[in-house]
XYZ file of C-alpha atoms in Angstrom:
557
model
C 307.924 30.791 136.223
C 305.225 28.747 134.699
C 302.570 26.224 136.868
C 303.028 22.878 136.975
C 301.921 21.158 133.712
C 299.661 18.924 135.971
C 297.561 21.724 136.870
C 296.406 21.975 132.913
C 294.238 20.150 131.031
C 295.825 19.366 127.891
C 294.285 19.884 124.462
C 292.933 16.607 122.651
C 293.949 17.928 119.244
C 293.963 16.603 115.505
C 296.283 17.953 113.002
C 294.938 17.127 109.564
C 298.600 17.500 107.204
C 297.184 18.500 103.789
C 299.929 18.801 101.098
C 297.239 19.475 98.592
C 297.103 20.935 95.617
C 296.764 25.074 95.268
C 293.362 26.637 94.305
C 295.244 28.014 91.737
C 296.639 25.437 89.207
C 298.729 28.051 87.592
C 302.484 27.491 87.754
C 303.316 30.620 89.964
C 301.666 29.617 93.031
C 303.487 29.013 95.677
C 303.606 25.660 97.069
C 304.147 23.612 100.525
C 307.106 21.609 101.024
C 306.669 20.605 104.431
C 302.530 20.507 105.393
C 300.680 22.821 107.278
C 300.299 21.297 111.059
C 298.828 22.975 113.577
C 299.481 21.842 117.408
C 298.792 22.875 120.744
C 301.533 25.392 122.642
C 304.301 23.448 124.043
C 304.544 26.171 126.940
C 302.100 25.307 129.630
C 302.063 28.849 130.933
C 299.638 29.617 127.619
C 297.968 26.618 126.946
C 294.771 28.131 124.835
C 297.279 29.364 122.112
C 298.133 27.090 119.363
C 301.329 26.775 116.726
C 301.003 26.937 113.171
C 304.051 25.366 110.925
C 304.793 24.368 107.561
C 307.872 25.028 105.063
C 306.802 26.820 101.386
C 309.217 27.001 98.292
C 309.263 30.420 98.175
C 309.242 33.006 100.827
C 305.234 34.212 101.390
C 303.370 35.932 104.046
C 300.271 34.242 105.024
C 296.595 34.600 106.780
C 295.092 31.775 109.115
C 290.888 31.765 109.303
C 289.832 30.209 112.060
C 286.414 29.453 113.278
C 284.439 27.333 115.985
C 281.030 27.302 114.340
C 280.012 30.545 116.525
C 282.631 32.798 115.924
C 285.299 33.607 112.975
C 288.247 35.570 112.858
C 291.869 35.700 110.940
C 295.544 35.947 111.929
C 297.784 37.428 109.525
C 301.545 37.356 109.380
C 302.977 39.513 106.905
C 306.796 39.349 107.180
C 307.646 36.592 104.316
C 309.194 33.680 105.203
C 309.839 29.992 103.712
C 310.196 28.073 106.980
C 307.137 28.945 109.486
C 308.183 27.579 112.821
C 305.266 27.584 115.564
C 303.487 30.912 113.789
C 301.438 32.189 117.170
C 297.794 31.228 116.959
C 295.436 32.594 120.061
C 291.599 32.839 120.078
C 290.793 30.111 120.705
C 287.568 29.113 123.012
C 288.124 26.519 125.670
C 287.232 23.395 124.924
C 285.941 23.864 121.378
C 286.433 22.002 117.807
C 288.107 24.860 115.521
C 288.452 24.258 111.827
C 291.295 26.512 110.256
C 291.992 27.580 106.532
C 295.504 28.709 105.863
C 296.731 31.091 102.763
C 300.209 31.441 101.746
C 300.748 34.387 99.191
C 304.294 34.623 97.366
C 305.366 38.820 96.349
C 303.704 38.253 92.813
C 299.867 37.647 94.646
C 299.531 33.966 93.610
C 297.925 32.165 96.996
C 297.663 28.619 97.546
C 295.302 27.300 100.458
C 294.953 24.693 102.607
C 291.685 23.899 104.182
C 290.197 22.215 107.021
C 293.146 21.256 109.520
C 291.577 21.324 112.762
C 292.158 21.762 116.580
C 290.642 21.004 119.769
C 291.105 23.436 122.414
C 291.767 22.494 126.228
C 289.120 22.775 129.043
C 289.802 25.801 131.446
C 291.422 24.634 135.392
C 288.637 22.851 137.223
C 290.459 24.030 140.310
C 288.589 26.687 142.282
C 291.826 28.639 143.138
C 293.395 28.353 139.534
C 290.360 30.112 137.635
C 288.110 32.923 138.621
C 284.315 32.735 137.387
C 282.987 35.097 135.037
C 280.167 36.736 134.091
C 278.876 39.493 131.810
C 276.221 41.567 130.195
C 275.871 43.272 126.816
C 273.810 46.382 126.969
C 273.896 48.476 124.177
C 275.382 46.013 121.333
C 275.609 48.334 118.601
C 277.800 50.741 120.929
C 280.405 48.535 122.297
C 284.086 49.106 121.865
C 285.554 45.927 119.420
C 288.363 43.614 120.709
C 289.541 41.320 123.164
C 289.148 42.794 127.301
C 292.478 41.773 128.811
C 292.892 41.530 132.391
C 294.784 40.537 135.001
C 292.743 38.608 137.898
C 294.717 38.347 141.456
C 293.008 36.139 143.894
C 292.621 36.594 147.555
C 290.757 35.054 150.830
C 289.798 37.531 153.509
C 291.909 38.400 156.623
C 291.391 35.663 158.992
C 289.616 33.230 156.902
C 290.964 30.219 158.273
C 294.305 31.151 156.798
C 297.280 32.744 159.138
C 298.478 36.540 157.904
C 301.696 34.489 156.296
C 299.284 31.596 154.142
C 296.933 34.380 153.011
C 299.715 36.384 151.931
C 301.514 33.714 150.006
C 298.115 32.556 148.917
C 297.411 35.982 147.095
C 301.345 36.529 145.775
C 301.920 32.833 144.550
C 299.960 33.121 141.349
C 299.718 35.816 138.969
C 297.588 35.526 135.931
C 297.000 37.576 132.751
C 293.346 36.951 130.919
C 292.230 37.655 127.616
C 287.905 37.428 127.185
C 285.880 37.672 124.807
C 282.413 40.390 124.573
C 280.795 37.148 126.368
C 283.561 36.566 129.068
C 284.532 33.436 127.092
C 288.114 33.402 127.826
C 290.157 33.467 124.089
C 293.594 33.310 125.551
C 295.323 33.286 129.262
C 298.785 33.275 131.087
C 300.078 31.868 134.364
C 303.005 32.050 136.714
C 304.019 32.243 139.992
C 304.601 35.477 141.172
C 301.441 37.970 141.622
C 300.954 40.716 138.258
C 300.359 44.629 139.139
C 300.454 46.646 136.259
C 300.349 45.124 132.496
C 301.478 46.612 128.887
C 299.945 45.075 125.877
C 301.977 46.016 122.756
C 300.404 45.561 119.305
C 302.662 43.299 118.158
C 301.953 41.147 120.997
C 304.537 41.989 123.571
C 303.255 42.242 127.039
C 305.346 43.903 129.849
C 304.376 43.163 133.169
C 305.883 43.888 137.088
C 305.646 41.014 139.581
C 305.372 40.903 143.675
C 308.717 39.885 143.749
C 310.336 43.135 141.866
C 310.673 41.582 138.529
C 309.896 43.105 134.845
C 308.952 40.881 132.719
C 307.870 40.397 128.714
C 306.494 37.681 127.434
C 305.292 36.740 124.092
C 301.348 35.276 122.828
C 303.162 31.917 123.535
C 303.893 32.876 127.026
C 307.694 32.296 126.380
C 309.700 35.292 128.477
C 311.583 37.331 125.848
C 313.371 39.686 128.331
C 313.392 40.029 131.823
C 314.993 42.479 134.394
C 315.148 42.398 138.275
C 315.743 44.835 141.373
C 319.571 43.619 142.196
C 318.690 45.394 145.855
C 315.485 43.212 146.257
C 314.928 41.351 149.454
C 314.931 37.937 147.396
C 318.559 38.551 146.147
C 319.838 36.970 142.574
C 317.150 36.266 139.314
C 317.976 33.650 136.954
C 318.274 34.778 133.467
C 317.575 38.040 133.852
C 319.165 41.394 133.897
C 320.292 42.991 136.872
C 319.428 46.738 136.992
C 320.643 48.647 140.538
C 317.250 49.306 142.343
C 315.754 48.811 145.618
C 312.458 47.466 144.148
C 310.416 47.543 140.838
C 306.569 48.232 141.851
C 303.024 49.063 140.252
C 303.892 49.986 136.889
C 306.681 50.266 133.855
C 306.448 51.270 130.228
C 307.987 50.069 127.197
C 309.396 53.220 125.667
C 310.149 53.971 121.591
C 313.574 54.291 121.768
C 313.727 50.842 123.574
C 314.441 52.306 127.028
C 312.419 51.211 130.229
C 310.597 53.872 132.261
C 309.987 52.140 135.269
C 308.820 52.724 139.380
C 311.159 51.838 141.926
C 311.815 52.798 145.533
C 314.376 54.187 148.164
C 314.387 53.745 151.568
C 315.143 56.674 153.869
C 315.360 57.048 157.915
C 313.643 59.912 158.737
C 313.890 61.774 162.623
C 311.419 62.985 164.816
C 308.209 61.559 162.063
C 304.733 61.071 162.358
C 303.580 57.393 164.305
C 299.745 58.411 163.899
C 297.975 59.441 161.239
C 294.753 59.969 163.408
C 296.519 62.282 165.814
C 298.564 64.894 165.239
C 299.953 65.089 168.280
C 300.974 61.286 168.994
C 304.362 61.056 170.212
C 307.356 61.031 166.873
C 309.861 58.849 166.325
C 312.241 57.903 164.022
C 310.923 56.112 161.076
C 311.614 54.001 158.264
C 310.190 55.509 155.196
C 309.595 54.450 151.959
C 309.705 56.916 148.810
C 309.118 56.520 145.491
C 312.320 56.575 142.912
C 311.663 56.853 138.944
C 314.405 55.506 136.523
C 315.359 55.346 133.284
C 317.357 52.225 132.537
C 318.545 50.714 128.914
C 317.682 46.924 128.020
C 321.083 45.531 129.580
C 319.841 47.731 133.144
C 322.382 50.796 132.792
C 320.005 53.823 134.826
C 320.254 56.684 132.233
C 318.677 59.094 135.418
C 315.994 58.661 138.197
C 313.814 61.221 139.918
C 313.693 60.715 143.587
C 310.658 61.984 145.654
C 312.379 62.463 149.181
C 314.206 64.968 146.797
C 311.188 66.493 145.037
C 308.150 66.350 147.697
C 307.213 67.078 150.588
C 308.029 63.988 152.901
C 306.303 65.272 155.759
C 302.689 65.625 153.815
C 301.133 62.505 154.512
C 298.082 60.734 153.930
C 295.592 57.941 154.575
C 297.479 54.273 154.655
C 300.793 55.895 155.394
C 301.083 53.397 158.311
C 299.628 50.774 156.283
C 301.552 47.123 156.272
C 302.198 47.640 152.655
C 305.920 47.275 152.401
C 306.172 45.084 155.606
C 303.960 42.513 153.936
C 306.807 42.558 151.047
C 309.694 42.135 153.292
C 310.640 45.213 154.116
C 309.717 45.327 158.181
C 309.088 48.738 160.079
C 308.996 50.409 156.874
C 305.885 53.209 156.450
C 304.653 53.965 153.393
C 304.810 57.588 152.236
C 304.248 58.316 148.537
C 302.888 55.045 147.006
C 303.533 55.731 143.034
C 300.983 53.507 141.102
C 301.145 54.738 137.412
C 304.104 55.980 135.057
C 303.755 57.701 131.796
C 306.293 59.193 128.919
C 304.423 62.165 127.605
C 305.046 63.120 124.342
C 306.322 66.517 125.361
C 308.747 64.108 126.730
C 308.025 65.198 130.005
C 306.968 62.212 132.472
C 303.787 61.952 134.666
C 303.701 59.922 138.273
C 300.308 59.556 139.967
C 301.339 59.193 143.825
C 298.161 57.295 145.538
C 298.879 58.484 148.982
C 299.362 62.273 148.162
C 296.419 62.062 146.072
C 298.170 63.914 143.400
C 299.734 63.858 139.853
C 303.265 64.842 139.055
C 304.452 66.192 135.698
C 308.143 66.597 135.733
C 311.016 66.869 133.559
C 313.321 64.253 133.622
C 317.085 66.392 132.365
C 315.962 68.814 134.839
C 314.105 67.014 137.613
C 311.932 70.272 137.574
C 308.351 70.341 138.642
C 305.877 71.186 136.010
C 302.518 70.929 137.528
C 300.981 69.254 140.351
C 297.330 68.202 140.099
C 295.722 66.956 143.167
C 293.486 68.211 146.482
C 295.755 71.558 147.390
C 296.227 71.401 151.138
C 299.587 70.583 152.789
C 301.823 71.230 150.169
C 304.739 74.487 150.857
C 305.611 77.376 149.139
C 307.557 76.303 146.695
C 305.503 74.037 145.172
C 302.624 76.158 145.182
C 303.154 78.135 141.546
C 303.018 74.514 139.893
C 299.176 73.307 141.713
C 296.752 73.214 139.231
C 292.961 74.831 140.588
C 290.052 72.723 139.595
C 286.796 75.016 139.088
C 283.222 75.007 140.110
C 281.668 72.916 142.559
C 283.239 69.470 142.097
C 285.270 66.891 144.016
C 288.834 66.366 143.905
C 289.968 62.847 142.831
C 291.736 60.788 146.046
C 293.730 57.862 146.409
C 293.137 57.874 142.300
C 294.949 55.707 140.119
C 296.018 55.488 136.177
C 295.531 58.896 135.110
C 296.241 59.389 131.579
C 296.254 61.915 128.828
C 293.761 61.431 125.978
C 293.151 61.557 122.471
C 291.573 65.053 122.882
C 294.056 66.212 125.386
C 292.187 66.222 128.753
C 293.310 64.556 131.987
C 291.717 61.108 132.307
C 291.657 58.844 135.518
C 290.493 56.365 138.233
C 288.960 58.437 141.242
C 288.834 55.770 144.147
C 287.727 58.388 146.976
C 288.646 57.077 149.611
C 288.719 58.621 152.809
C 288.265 62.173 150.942
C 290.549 63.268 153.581
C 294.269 64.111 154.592
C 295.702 63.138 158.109
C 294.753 64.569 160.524
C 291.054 65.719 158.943
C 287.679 63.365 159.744
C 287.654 61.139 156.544
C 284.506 59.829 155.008
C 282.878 56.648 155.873
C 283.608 53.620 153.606
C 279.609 53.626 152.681
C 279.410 56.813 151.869
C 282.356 56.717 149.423
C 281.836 55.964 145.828
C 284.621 55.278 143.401
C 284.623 56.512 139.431
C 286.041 57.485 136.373
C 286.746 61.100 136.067
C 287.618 63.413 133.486
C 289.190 67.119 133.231
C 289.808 69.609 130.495
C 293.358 71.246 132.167
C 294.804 74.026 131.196
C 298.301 73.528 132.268
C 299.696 76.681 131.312
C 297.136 78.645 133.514
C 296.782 75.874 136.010
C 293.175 75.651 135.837
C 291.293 72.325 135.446
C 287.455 71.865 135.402
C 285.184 68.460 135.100
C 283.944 67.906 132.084
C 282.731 63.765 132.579
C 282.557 61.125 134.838
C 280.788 57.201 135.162
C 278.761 57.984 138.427
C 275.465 58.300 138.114
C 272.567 58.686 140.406
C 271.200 54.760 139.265
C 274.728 53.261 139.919
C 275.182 50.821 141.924
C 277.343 52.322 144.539
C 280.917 50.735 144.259
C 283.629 51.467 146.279
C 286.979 50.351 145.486
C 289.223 50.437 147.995
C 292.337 49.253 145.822
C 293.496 49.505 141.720
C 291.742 50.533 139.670
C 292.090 51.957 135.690
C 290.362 54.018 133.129
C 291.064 54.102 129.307
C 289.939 56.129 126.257
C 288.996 53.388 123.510
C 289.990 54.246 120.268
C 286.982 53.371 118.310
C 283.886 54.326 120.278
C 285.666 57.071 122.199
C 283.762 55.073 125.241
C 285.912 54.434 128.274
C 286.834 51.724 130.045
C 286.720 51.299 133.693
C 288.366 48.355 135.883
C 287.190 48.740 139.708
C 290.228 47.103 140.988
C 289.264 45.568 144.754
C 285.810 46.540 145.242
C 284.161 46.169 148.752
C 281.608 44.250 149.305
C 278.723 46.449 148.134
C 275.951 44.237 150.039
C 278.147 44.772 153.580
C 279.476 47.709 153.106
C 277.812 49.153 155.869
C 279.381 46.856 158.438
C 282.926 47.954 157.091
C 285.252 50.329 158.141
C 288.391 52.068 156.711
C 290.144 49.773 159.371
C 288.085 46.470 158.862
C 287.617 46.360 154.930
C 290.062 43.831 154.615
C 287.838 41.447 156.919
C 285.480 41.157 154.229
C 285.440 39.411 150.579
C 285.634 42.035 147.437
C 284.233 41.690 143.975
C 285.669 43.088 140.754
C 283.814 44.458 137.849
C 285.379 45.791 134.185
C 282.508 48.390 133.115
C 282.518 50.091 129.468
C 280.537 53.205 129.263
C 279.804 55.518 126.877
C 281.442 59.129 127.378
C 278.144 60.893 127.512
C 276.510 63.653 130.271
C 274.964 61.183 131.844
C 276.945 58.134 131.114
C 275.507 54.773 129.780
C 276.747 51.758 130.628
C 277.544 49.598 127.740
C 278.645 46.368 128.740
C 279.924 44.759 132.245
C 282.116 41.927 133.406
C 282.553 40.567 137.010
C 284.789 37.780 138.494
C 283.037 35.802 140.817
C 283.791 34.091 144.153
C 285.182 30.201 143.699
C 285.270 27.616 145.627
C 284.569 27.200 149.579
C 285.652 27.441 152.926
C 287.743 29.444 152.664
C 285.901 31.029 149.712
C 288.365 32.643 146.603
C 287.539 36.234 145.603
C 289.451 37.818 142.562
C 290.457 41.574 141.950
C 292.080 43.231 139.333
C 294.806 45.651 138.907
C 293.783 47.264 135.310
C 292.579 46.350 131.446
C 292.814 47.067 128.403
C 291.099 46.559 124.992
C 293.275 44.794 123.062
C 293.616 43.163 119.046
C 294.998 39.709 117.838
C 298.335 41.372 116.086
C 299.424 41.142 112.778
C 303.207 39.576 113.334
């Protein structure tokens, strides 16, 4: 679902048609039958890309160089073809005069090239509530990790702020956006639609997978044009045009693309439980029975057949609760009297084929194996959990914090256990948790022996010259595959200069900020270059989180 084109500003573009002559005068170069033209993207949902076509007499791969005066860079698109019918084009920086050189190149090598078309890019949404404001800093140049930062801001207005509960909730799940920037924040390329975006997959190729507030999957192309699409057939908001049904409750937080073309994705079940918890601040409040939520992981094939699912009400201890348990999460997405027990955020396929669930409100990861459904290892703070499970908890070593409320752990290049350490509370129900100001978020990393269950700290970002950050929701880390540096995306941060009026129960009175930090993987850590999304607009005033990032290159098609 795409915003109205009247929200855009349109490009004011030029296409030059050159049917000139080849560089090459010799007889075997290739030649255009139709002229190179180069337009703005007929989809409104990407309107900083750009569509190259022309028609050749022979079939020939070919490489676009673009530039705006300031920056250069190429596109390549190496499966041969005669016909070129809107060839992708993204890079672009808003409201900029780009001159572009394209080269066609037939099997033998001969090239022809045609020079100087150009394009004028659009200006960016003027709109306070369409666009978020951005700014960055550079500080080690020579260090920083190449490629476009792609991110997803999600805009919000506090609790109270002149909105009702309902406006500022349909405020924040009525727009979902997915940005591309540049080392300078200059936005290159960006995506809009109408339901809110969790968690993003960027494919090299240019795929992106995405999961919406209103339980959908869905991958789009560079062009924004959906190229599949699946929904929750048991979701509150019932039927999905043109899309594929798959049996599920819900589709939440995060799904993966896998290699055999497969979707490994999170859903949920919903279970009435007797005689459960109705405090999580007192142990001995009065039980009732309960809605619960659990987390459910499935399997399913591109036309939504579920090949198997793990179910945590099955797997987990349902009575080990934590912090947020009796949240509004899942009554805020139209599931009413429904507590939230598990709260999956992150799914991975391990190469071992085994499959790794981060659970937010247990504060632990889960390896298990999905023909089984056996428990491999548990990693997470080691109270609460029975007998049965407790051959399979990992023991960190020395004198170092467990990770809580953590999201996107992942497994690295090297093998160790990499992830987003939120900290909050640093407690289980019914223990004293920590004040909001004296919490401090962070990337965190582990060397883990799983065989011997045995993990110890080997890195994190937090350092004693930080500023203190504490991220009360999302949040990623990633290895980058260049620099080895990591990047860090601080999700919903609190507002660090009123933190100390804040508590656990009033954070989401106050506005949040959102930085993307890289930083060098170093003992102590370095930071190497920072973005943040500032507040737009006024009364009420528009703040902007993010769920994750990623680094990200202009494919090769």
């Amino acid at each position: 679902m795409s915003p109205k084109p009247s929200l855009l500003t349109f490009a004011i573009l030029t296409s030059i048609i050159l049917a000139g002559g080849p560089d090459s005068l010799g007889a075997e170069a290739p030649r255009f039958l139709r002229p190179a033209t180069i337009k703005q993207n007929s989809n409104p949902a990407a309107p900083l890309a750009a569509v190259l076509s022309f028609e050749a007499n022979d079939n020939v791969t070919t490489e676009v160089t673009i530039t705006d005066g300031t920056n250069q860079w190429s596109v390549g698109f190496d499966e041969p073809t005669k016909v070129a019918a809107e060839m992708p084009l993204i890079g672009f920086r808003p409201d900029r005069e780009h001159r572009l050189t394209v080269a066609i190149k037939d099997s033998e090598g001969n090239e022809t090239t045609v020079k100087e078309l150009t394009f004028r890019s659009p200006k960016l949404p003027t709109d306070p509530a369409l666009f978020p404001r951005i700014e960055t800093q550079t500080r080690l140049k020579d260090q920083i990790e190449p490629g476009y930062r792609l991110l997803n801001p999600r805009r919000r207005v506090p609790v109270g702020a002149q909105l009702t509960n309902e406006q500022q909730l349909r405020f924040g799940e009525s727009f979902g956006m997915l940005l591309m920037v540049d080392h300078d924040g200059t936005p290159v390329w960006y995506y809009q639609t109408a339901s809110r975006i969790a968690g993003f997959e960027y494919h090299d190729d240019g795929r992106i997978l995405f999961v919406t507030a209103d339980f959908r999957l869905i991958e789009i192309d560079l062009l924004g044009n959906v190229t599949r699409s699946w929904y929750a057939a048991e979701r509150p908001q019932g039927y999905a045009e043109n899309s594929e049904d798959v049996p599920a409750l819900t589709f939440h937080h995060d799904a993966d693309l896998l290699p055999n073309g497969n979707v490994l994705a999170l859903s949920t079940k919903r279970r009435k439980i007797n005689d459960y918890y109705t405090s999580e601040t007192n142990a001995d409040a009065e039980r009732q029975t309960q809605w619960v939520m659990g987390d459910r992981v499935i399997e399913f094939t591109p036309n939504g057949r579920v090949l198997w699912e793990w179910d945590a009400f099955e797997n987990l201890p349902v009575r080990r609760i934590g912090y947020e348990t009796f949240s509004d999460y899942w009554k805020r997405r139209s599931f009413p009297d429904t507590i939230d027990w598990s709260h999956a955020n992150s799914i991975t396929k391990l190469d071992d084929g085994s499959v790794m669930v981060n659970f937010r409100y247990q504060s632990a990861i889960v390896n298990f194996d999905p023909n089984s459904g056996e428990i491999n290892w548990i990693f997470g703070e080691p109270t609460g959990w029975p007998d049965e499970l407790q051959s399979k908890l990992i023991r960190l070593e020395g004198n170092f914090r467990w990770p809580w409320h953590q999201h996107a752990p992942v497994l690295t290049s090297k093998g160790t256990l990499l992830l987003f350490d939120n900290g909050n509370y640093r407690a289980r129900p019914f223990s004293q948790p920590t004040k909001i100001q004296d919490t401090r978020s962070r990337a965190v990393e582990y060397d883990v022996d799983f065989e011997n269950r045995i993990a110890r700290q080997i890195w994190t970002s937090e350092t004693a010259s930080d500023l203190p950050l504490v991220s009360i929701a999302m949040g990623s880390a990633s290895e980058l595959a260049e620099t080895g540096n990591v990047l860090v995306g601080y999700g919903a941060v609190a507002d660090p200069f009123k933190i100390h009026e804040m508590t656990w129960e009033t954070r989401n009175r106050f506005n949040q900020i959102t930085r993307c930090v890289e930083y060098t993987r170093t003992n102590p850590s370095e930071v190497v270059w920072e973005l943040e999304l500032k507040p737009t607009g006024s009364d009420p005033e528009i703040t902007w989180n993010i769920f994750n990032t990623q680094i990200v290159k202009i494919p090769a098609n």
